Each structure stands twice: as structure tokens, then as C-alpha cells.
Coordinates of C-alpha atoms in Angstrom, one line a residue:
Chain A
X32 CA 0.0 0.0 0.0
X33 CA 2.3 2.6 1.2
X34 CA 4.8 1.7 -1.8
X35 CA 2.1 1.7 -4.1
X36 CA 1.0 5.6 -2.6
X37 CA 5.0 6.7 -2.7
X38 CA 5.0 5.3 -6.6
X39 CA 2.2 7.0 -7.5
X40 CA 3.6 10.1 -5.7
X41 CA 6.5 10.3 -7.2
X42 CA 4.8 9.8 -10.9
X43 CA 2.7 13.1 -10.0
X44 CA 5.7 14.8 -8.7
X45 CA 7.6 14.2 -12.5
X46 CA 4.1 15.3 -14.3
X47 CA 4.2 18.7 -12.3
X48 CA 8.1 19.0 -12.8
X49 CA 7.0 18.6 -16.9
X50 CA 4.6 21.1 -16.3
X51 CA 7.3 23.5 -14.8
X52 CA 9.3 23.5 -18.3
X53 CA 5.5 23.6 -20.4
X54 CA 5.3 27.0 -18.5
X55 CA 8.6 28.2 -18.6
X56 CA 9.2 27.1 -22.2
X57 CA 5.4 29.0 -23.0
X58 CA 7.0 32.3 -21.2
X59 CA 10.2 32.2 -22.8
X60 CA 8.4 32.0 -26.4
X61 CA 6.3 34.8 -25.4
X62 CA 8.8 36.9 -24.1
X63 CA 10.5 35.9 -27.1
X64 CA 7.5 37.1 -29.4
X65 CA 7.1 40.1 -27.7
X66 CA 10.5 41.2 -28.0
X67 CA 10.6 40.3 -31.7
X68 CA 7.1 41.0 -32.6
X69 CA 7.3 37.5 -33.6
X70 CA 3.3 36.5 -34.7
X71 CA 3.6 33.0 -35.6
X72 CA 5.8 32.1 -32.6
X73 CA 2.6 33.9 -30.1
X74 CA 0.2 31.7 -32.2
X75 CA 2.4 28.5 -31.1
X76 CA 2.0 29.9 -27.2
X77 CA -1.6 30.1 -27.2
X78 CA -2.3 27.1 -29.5
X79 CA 0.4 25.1 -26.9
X80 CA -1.9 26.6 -23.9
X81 CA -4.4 23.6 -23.9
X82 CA -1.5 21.2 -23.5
X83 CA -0.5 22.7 -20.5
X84 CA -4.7 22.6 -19.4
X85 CA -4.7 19.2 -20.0
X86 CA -1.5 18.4 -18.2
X87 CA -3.2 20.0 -15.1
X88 CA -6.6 18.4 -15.6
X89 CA -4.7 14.9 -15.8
X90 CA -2.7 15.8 -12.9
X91 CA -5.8 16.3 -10.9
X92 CA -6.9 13.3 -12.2
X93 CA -4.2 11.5 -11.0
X94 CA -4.3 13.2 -7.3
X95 CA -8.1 12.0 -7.2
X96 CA -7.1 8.5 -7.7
X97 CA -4.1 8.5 -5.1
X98 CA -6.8 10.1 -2.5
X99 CA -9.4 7.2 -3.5
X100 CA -7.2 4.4 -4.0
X101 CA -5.1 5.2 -1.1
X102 CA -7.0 7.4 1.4
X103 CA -3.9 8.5 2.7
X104 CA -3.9 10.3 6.3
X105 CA -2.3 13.1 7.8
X106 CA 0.8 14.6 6.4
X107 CA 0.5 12.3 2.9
X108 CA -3.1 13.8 2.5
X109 CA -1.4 17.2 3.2
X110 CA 1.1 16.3 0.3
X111 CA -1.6 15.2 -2.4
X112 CA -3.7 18.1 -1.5
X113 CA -1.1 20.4 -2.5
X114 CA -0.1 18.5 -5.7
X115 CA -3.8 20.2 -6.7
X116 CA -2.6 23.7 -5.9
X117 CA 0.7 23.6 -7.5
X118 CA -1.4 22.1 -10.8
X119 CA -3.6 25.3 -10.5
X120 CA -0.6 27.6 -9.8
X121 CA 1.1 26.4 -13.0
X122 CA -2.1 26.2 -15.1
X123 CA -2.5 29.9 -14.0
X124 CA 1.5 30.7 -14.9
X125 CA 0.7 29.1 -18.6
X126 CA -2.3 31.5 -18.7
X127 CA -0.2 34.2 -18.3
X128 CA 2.4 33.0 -20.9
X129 CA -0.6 33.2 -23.0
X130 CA -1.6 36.7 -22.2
X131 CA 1.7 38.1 -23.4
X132 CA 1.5 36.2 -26.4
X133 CA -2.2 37.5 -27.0
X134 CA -0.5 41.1 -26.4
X135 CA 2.2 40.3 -28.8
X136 CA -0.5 39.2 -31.4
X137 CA -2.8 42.1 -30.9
X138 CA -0.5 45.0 -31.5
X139 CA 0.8 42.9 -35.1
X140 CA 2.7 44.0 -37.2
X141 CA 3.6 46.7 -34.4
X142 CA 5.5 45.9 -31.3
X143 CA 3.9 46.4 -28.2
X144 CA 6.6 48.3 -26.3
X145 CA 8.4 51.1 -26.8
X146 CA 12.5 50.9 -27.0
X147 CA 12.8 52.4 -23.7
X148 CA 11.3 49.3 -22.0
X149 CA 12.3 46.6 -24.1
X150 CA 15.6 45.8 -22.0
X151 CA 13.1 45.3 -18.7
X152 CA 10.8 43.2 -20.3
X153 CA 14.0 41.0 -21.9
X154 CA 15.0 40.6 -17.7
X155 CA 11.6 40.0 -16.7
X156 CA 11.3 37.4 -19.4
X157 CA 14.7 36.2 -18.2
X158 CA 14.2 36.1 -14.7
X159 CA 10.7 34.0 -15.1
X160 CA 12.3 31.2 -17.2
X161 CA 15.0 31.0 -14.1
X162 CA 12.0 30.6 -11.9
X163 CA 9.7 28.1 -14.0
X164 CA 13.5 26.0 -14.4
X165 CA 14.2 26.1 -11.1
X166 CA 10.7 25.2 -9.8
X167 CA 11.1 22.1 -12.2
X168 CA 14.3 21.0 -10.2
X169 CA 12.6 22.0 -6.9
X170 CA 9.6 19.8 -7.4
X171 CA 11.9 16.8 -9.0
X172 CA 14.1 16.8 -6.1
X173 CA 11.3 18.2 -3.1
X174 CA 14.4 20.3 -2.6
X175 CA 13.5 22.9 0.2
X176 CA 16.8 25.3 0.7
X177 CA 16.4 26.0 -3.2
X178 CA 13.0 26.6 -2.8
X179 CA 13.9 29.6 -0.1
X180 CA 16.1 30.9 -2.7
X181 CA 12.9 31.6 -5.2
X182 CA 12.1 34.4 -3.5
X183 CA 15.1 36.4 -4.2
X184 CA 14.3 36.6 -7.9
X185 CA 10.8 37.3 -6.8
X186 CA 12.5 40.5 -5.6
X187 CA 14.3 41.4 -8.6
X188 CA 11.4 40.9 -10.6
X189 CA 9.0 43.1 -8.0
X190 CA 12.2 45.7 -8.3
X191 CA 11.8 45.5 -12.4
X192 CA 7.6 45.7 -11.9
X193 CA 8.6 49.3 -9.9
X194 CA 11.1 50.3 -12.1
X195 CA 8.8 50.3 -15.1
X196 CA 6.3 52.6 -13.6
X197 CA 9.1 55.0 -12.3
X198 CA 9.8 54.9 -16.3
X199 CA 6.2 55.4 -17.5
X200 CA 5.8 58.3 -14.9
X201 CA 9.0 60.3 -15.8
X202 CA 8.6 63.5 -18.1
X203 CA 10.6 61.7 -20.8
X204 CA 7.5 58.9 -21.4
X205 CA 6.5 60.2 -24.8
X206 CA 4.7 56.8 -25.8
X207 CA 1.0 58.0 -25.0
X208 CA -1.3 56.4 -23.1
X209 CA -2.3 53.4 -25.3
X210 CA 1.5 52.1 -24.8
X211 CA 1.1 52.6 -21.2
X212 CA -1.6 50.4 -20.7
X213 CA 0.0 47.8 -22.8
X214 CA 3.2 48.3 -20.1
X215 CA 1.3 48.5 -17.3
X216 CA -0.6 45.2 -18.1
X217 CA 2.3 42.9 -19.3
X218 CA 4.2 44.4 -16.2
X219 CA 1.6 42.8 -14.5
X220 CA 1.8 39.5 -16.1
X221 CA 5.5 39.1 -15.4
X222 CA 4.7 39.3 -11.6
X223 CA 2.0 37.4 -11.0
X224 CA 4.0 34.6 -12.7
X225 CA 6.7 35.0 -10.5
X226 CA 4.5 35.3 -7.8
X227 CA 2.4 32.5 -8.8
X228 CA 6.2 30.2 -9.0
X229 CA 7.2 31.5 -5.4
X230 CA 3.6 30.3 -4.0
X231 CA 4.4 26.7 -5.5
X232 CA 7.8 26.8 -4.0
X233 CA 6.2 27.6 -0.7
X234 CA 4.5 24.3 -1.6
X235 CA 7.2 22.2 -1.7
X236 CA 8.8 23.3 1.5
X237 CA 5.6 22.6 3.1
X238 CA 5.7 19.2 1.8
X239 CA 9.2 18.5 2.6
X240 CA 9.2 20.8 6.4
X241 CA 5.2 20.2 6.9
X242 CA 5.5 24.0 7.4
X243 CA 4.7 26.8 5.7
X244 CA 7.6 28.8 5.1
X245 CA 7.4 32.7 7.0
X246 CA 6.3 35.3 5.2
Chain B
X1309 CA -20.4 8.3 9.1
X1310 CA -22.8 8.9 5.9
X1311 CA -24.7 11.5 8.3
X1312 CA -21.8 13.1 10.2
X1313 CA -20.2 13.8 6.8
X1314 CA -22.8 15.5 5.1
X1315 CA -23.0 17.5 8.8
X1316 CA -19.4 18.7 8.6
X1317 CA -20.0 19.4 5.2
X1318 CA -22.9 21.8 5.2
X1319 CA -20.7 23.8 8.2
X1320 CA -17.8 24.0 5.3
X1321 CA -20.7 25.3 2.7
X1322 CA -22.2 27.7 5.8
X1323 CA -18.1 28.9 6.1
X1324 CA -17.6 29.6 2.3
X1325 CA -21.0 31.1 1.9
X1326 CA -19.6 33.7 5.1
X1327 CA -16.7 34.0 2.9
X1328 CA -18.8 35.3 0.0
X1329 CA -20.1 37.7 2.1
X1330 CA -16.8 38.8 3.4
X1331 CA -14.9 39.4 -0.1
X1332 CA -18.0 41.2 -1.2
X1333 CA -18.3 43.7 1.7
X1334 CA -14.8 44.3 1.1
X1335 CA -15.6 44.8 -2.8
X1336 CA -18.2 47.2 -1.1
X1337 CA -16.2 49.2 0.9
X1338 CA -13.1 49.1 -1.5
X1339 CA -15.2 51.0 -4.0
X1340 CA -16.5 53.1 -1.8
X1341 CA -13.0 54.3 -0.7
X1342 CA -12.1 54.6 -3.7
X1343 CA -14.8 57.1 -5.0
X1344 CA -15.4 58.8 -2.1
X1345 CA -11.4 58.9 -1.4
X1346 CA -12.1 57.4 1.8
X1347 CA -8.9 56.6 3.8
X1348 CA -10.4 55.2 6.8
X1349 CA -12.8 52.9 4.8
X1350 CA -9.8 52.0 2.7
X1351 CA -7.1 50.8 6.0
X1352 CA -10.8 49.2 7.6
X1353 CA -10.6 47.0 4.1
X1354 CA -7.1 46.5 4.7
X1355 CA -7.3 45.6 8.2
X1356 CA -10.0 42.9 7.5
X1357 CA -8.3 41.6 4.8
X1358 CA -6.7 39.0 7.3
X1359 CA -9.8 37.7 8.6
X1360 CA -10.5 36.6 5.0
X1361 CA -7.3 34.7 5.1
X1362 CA -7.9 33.1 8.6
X1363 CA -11.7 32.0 7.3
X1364 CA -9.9 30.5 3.9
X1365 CA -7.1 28.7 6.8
X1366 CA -9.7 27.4 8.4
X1367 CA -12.0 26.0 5.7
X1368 CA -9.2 24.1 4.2
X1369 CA -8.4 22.6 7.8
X1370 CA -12.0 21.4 8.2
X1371 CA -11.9 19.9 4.7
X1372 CA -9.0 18.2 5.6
X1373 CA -10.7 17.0 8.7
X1374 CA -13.4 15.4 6.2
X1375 CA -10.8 14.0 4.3
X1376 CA -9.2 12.2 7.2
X1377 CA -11.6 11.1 8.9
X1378 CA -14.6 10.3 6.8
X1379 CA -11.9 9.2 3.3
X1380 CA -15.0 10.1 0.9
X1381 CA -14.9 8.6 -2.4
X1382 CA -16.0 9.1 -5.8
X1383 CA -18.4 12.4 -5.7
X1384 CA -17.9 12.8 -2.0
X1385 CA -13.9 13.4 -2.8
X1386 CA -14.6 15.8 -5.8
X1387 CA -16.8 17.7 -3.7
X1388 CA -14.4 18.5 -0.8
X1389 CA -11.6 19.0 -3.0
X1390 CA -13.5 21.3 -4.9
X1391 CA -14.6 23.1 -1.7
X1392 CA -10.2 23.6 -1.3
X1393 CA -10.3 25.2 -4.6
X1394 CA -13.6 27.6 -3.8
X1395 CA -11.9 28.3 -0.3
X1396 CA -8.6 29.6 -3.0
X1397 CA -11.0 31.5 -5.3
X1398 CA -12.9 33.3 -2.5
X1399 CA -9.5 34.5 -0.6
X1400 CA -7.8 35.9 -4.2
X1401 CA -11.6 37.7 -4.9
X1402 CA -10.7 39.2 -1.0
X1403 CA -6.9 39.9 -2.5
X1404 CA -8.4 42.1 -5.2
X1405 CA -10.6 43.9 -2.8
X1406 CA -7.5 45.0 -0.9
X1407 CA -5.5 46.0 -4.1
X1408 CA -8.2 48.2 -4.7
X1409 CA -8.5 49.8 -1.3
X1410 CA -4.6 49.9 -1.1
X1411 CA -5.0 52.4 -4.8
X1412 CA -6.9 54.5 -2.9
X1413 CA -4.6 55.1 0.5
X1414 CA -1.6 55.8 -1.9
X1415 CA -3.1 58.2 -3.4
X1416 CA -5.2 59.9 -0.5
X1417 CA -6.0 62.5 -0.2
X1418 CA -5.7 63.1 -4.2
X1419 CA -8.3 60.7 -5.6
X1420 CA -7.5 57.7 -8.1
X1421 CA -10.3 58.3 -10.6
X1422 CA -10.2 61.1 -13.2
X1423 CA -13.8 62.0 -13.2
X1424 CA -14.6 60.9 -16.5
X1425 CA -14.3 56.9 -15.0
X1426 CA -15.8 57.0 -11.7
X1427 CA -19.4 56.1 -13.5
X1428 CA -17.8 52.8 -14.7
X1429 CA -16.1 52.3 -11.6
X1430 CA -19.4 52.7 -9.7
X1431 CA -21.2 50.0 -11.9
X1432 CA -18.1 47.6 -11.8
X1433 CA -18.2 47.8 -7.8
X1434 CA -21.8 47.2 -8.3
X1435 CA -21.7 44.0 -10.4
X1436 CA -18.6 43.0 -7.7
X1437 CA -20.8 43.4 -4.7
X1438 CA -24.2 41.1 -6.6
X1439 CA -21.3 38.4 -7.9
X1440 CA -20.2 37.7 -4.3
X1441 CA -23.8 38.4 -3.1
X1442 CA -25.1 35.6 -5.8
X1443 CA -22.3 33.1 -4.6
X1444 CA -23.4 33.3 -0.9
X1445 CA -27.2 32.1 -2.0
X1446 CA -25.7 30.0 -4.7
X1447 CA -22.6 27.8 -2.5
X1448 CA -25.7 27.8 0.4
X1449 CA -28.6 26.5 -1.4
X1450 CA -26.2 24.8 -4.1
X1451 CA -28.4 26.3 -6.8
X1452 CA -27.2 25.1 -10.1
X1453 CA -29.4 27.4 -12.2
X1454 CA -28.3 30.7 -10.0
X1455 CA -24.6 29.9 -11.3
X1456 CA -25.6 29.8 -14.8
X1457 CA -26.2 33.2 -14.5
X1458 CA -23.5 34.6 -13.9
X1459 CA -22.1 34.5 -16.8
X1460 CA -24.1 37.0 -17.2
X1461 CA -22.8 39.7 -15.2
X1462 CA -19.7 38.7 -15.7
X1463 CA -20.0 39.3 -19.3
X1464 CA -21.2 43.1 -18.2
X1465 CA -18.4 43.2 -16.2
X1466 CA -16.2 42.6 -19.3
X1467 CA -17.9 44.9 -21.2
X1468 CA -17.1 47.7 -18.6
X1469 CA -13.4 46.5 -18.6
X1470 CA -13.6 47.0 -22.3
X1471 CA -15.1 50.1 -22.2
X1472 CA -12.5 51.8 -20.2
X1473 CA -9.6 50.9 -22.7
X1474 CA -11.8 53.0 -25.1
X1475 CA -12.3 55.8 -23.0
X1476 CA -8.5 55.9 -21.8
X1477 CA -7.4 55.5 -25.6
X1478 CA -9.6 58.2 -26.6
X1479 CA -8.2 61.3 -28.0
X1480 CA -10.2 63.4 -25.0
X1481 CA -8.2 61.4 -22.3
X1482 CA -6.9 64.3 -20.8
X1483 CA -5.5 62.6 -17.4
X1484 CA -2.1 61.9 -18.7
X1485 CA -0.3 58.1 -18.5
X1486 CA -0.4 57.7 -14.6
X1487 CA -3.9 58.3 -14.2
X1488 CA -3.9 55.7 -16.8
X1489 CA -1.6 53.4 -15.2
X1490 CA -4.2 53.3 -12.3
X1491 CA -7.6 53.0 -14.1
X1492 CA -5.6 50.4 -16.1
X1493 CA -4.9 48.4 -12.9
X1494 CA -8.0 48.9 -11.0
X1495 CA -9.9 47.8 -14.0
X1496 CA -7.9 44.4 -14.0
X1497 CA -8.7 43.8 -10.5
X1498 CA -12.5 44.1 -10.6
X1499 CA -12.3 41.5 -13.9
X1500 CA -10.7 39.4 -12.1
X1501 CA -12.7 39.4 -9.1
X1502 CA -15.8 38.7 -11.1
X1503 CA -13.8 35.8 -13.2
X1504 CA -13.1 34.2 -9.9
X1505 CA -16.8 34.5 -8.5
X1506 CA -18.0 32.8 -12.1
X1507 CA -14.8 30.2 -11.4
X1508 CA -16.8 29.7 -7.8
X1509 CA -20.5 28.9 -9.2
X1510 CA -18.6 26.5 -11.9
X1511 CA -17.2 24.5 -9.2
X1512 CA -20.7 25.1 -7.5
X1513 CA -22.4 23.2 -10.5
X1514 CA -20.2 20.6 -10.6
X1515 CA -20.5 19.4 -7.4
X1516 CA -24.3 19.4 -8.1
X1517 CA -24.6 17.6 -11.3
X1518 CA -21.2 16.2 -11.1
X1519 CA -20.1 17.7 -14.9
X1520 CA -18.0 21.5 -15.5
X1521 CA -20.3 23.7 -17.6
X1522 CA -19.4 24.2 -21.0
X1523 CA -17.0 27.2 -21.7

């Protein structure tokens, strides 16, 4: 019984890793489209978006047979329980992939950000694939010291999120309005993603300390 | 074991339905200090903000109570789970409530709103407060038909959303980019408080007829 929970653990543990580099992979192309007002590579984001859906509905799936199968107890029902919210975290980080690549394919042929911005947006883009790469390694290996490192690119990518409004405020803005709302929007996607990597993090050292990590 | 489950279950539905009712009060008061640039109404939304996140804690402990001790299967299992994920969806709708009231301290005693967007703002806080409102009757009664319909308003809610982009893009926008940064952002949050009340009465029909609604 408890051999057959751990094996089926550890297969759910691999399909969330997968779905780590499905979101990372989905941001980097995005980014990647963005930068390069590249349409046909934002098409392959969103059409790609269902894969990751599926991936998290089979996931679930896959939780909801351990819980039946297995009714497992105490801290093993914490750790299944939580497989469901990573899923949903990195269902919801492949949703934002795909916003950026519905921005990218919106403003076609023109690109969505002014030069001024364009070297943030190529960090933020940067600094999310390091998350989504290192969330794969952290669920892989239930690694918990790595997973109290997320938070310091959390950090840089909050200090990016600031700078680009101290950008869009200054005098020297002379992109209009309509360009700020684009900013202000993708700015926003690029944080919640990272956000939304540091909550499953937080996941993973509750499942490895049984705590949640301090704020 | 059949009756004490479906006891502890309808005190988990009683606690998400006071959650409803929480998230929209804060919607409520959010608004309100926002239009009426009220700072004490604004730090009373941030204050309270915590006791949605204590309500959420302490769902997801009683559902894992059920869990343990009753190890539902089949439906019964979907059903708790799904009462983890409401639990989640209800606590982000009281995150967006405290974005909003935390727009308006920042810029107290100047208000947010250029005067041209407080109308939308007042219908958008109004379709906010009748989501959450819905949800409490829906998650209580588990009323099927009731979450069909919010679509509904959620589709007016996305027309509002739209509406603003048009207004801010319009050549008589006379409020400059950081006026638009804000409307931009307060916009976002009230579309995605009403996308997680219509995310709630989804789950709400599933547990009742056991099948997702169609997108």
C-alpha cells in the first residue's frame, strides 16, 4: 500500500516537474515574441496553452485516484492536496504566458513596447524562465533550501515591476497612453507569474518541512 | 459516518457562503473608498483583509478533517476537493478587494479616478458586490441554475473592462499616463474578481450535477 501511494507520488511529482518546463518554455516564447514581434511564434503559445490545461486536468486526475485508492492520512493527504494547488498555480502561470503572447498578437505588425522598455521586459522574461527552471528542479528533487532561494528573484522581478512605472511616470515617457496600458498590463503578467512560481515553492517546503515557510 | 459527513459538510458550505459575504463587503467598501477617497474605509478593508485569510485557513483545515476522517470517495472526494479550490478562489476575490482599497490610500488625499471613470467604476463595484452576493445564496442552497447566470454579469463586467480601454485611448483622455496606469490596474482587479466568482459557481455546478459547464 504505502509503496504503491510513494509510486504514484513520485509519478505526480515528474508530471508537475513537466509542467514547470511547459510554462517556462510557454513564457520564454512569449517573451520571445514580444521582443521580436514575432506572430507566428505567439500563435504557437496560445495554440500550446491547452497542453498545459490538459497536463493540469490529468494531474488532478491523478491526485483523485491516489486520495481514493489510497486514502492516505495526515501529512501524505497534506502532500496530495497540495499537488492540486501547484497544478492550478502552473495552469495559471501558462495563462499568463498566454496573455503576453495574445499582447504580442494584438499589437501585429507593431510591437507592443516602446525601446525604452524593451531591456526590462528581456529581464523579466529572463528572470521567469530561471523561476519556472528552477521550480522544475525543486519539485523533481522536493528540494526545500532552493525553494527559499525563489524568493530572491521574486525580488528582482517586483524591483523590475517598480522600475517600469518610475519609467512610464517620468517627463521623458512620450509613448501615450495606449502604450502605457500595454506596459502596465504585461508588467503585470510578469509578476504574477513570478508570484504565482514562489507560491508553489512555498508548496514544496511545506511538503518536505510540513510547514509553511514565514512570510 | 454517511450523516456526520454531510453534517461537517454543510458547516464547510455555511463557512464559504460567510466568505462570499466577506470578499463582497470588502468589494463594497473598496469602491467606496475609492470614490469617495475614503482613507479610513480603505485601511478598515485592509485591516479585515486578514480575517479573510484566517476563514480560507480554516475551511481548508475542516476539509482536511473530512478527508481524514470520513476518506469520501468518488463524488464525496470531488466535492471536498472542490470546496479547497472555492476556499482559494474566495480568498484571491478578497486579495483584489485590498489591491483596490490599497490604490486609494496611496493616493489619498488626491483621488484615483479622473472624473470621466468613476461612473464605470461605480457600476463595476456594483456587479462585484451582486457576484459575491449571488455566490453566498448559490454555495448555500447549491443552486445550479443561480450559477448559470453569472455569466451573465460577468459578461457586463467585461464589457465595462472594455469600455474603459476605449475611454483611456480616446483622443479626449486628458488625465495623462499615470492616471492611466491606475484605471488600467484597478480595472484588472475588478475583472478578475468577477472571473473568480464565475470560477466559484462553476465548481458550484459541478458538485451538483457532477459535470464542468461548457466554456
Amino acid at each position: 500500500m504505502r509503496e504503491a501511494y510513494q509510486e504514484q507520488l513520485g509519478k505526480l511529482a515528474e508530471e508537475l516537474a513537466a509542467m514547470s518546463t511547459m510554462v517556462g518554455t510557454a513564457m520564454e516564447h512569449a517573451t520571445k515574441a514580444l521582443l521580436d514581434t514575432d506572430l507566428s511564434l505567439a500563435e504557437q503559445v496560445i495554440d500550446d496553452d491547452l497542453r498545459v490545461d490538459e497536463a493540469r486536468a490529468r494531474s488532478e486526475e491523478h491526485a483523485f485516484g491516489l486520495l481514493a485508492l489510497q486514502a492516505p492520512v495526515a501529512g501524505d493527504l497534506r502532500t496530495v492536496i497540495s499537488t492540486i494547488h501547484v497544478a492550478e498555480d502552473l495552469e495559471r502561470m501558462g495563462d499568463l504566458a498566454l496573455h503576453v503572447a495574445k499582447a504580442a498578437r494584438r499589437r501585429h505588425p507593431q510591437p507592443v513596447l516602446p525601446e525604452d522598455v524593451r531591456p526590462v521586459f528581456d529581464q523579466m522574461g529572463k528572470i521567469a524562465v530561471k523561476l519556472a527552471g528552477r521550480l522544475h528542479d525543486i519539485i523533481q528533487n522536493q528540494d526545500a533550501d532552493s525553494a527559499h532561494a525563489m524568493e530572491a528573484a521574486d525580488d528582482e522581478m517586483d524591483d523590475l515591476h517598480r522600475h517600469l512605472f518610475t519609467v512610464m511616470m517620468s517627463s521623458e515617457w512620450e509613448h501615450g497612453v495606449a502604450a502605457a496600458v500595454d506596459v502596465t498590463l504585461l508588467g503585470r503578467f510578469y509578476e504574477r507569474f513570478a508570484d504565482h512560481a514562489v507560491a508553489v515553492a512555498r508548496r514544496v517546503v511545506f511538503i518536505v518541512t510540513g510547514q509553511m515557510p514565514n512570510d
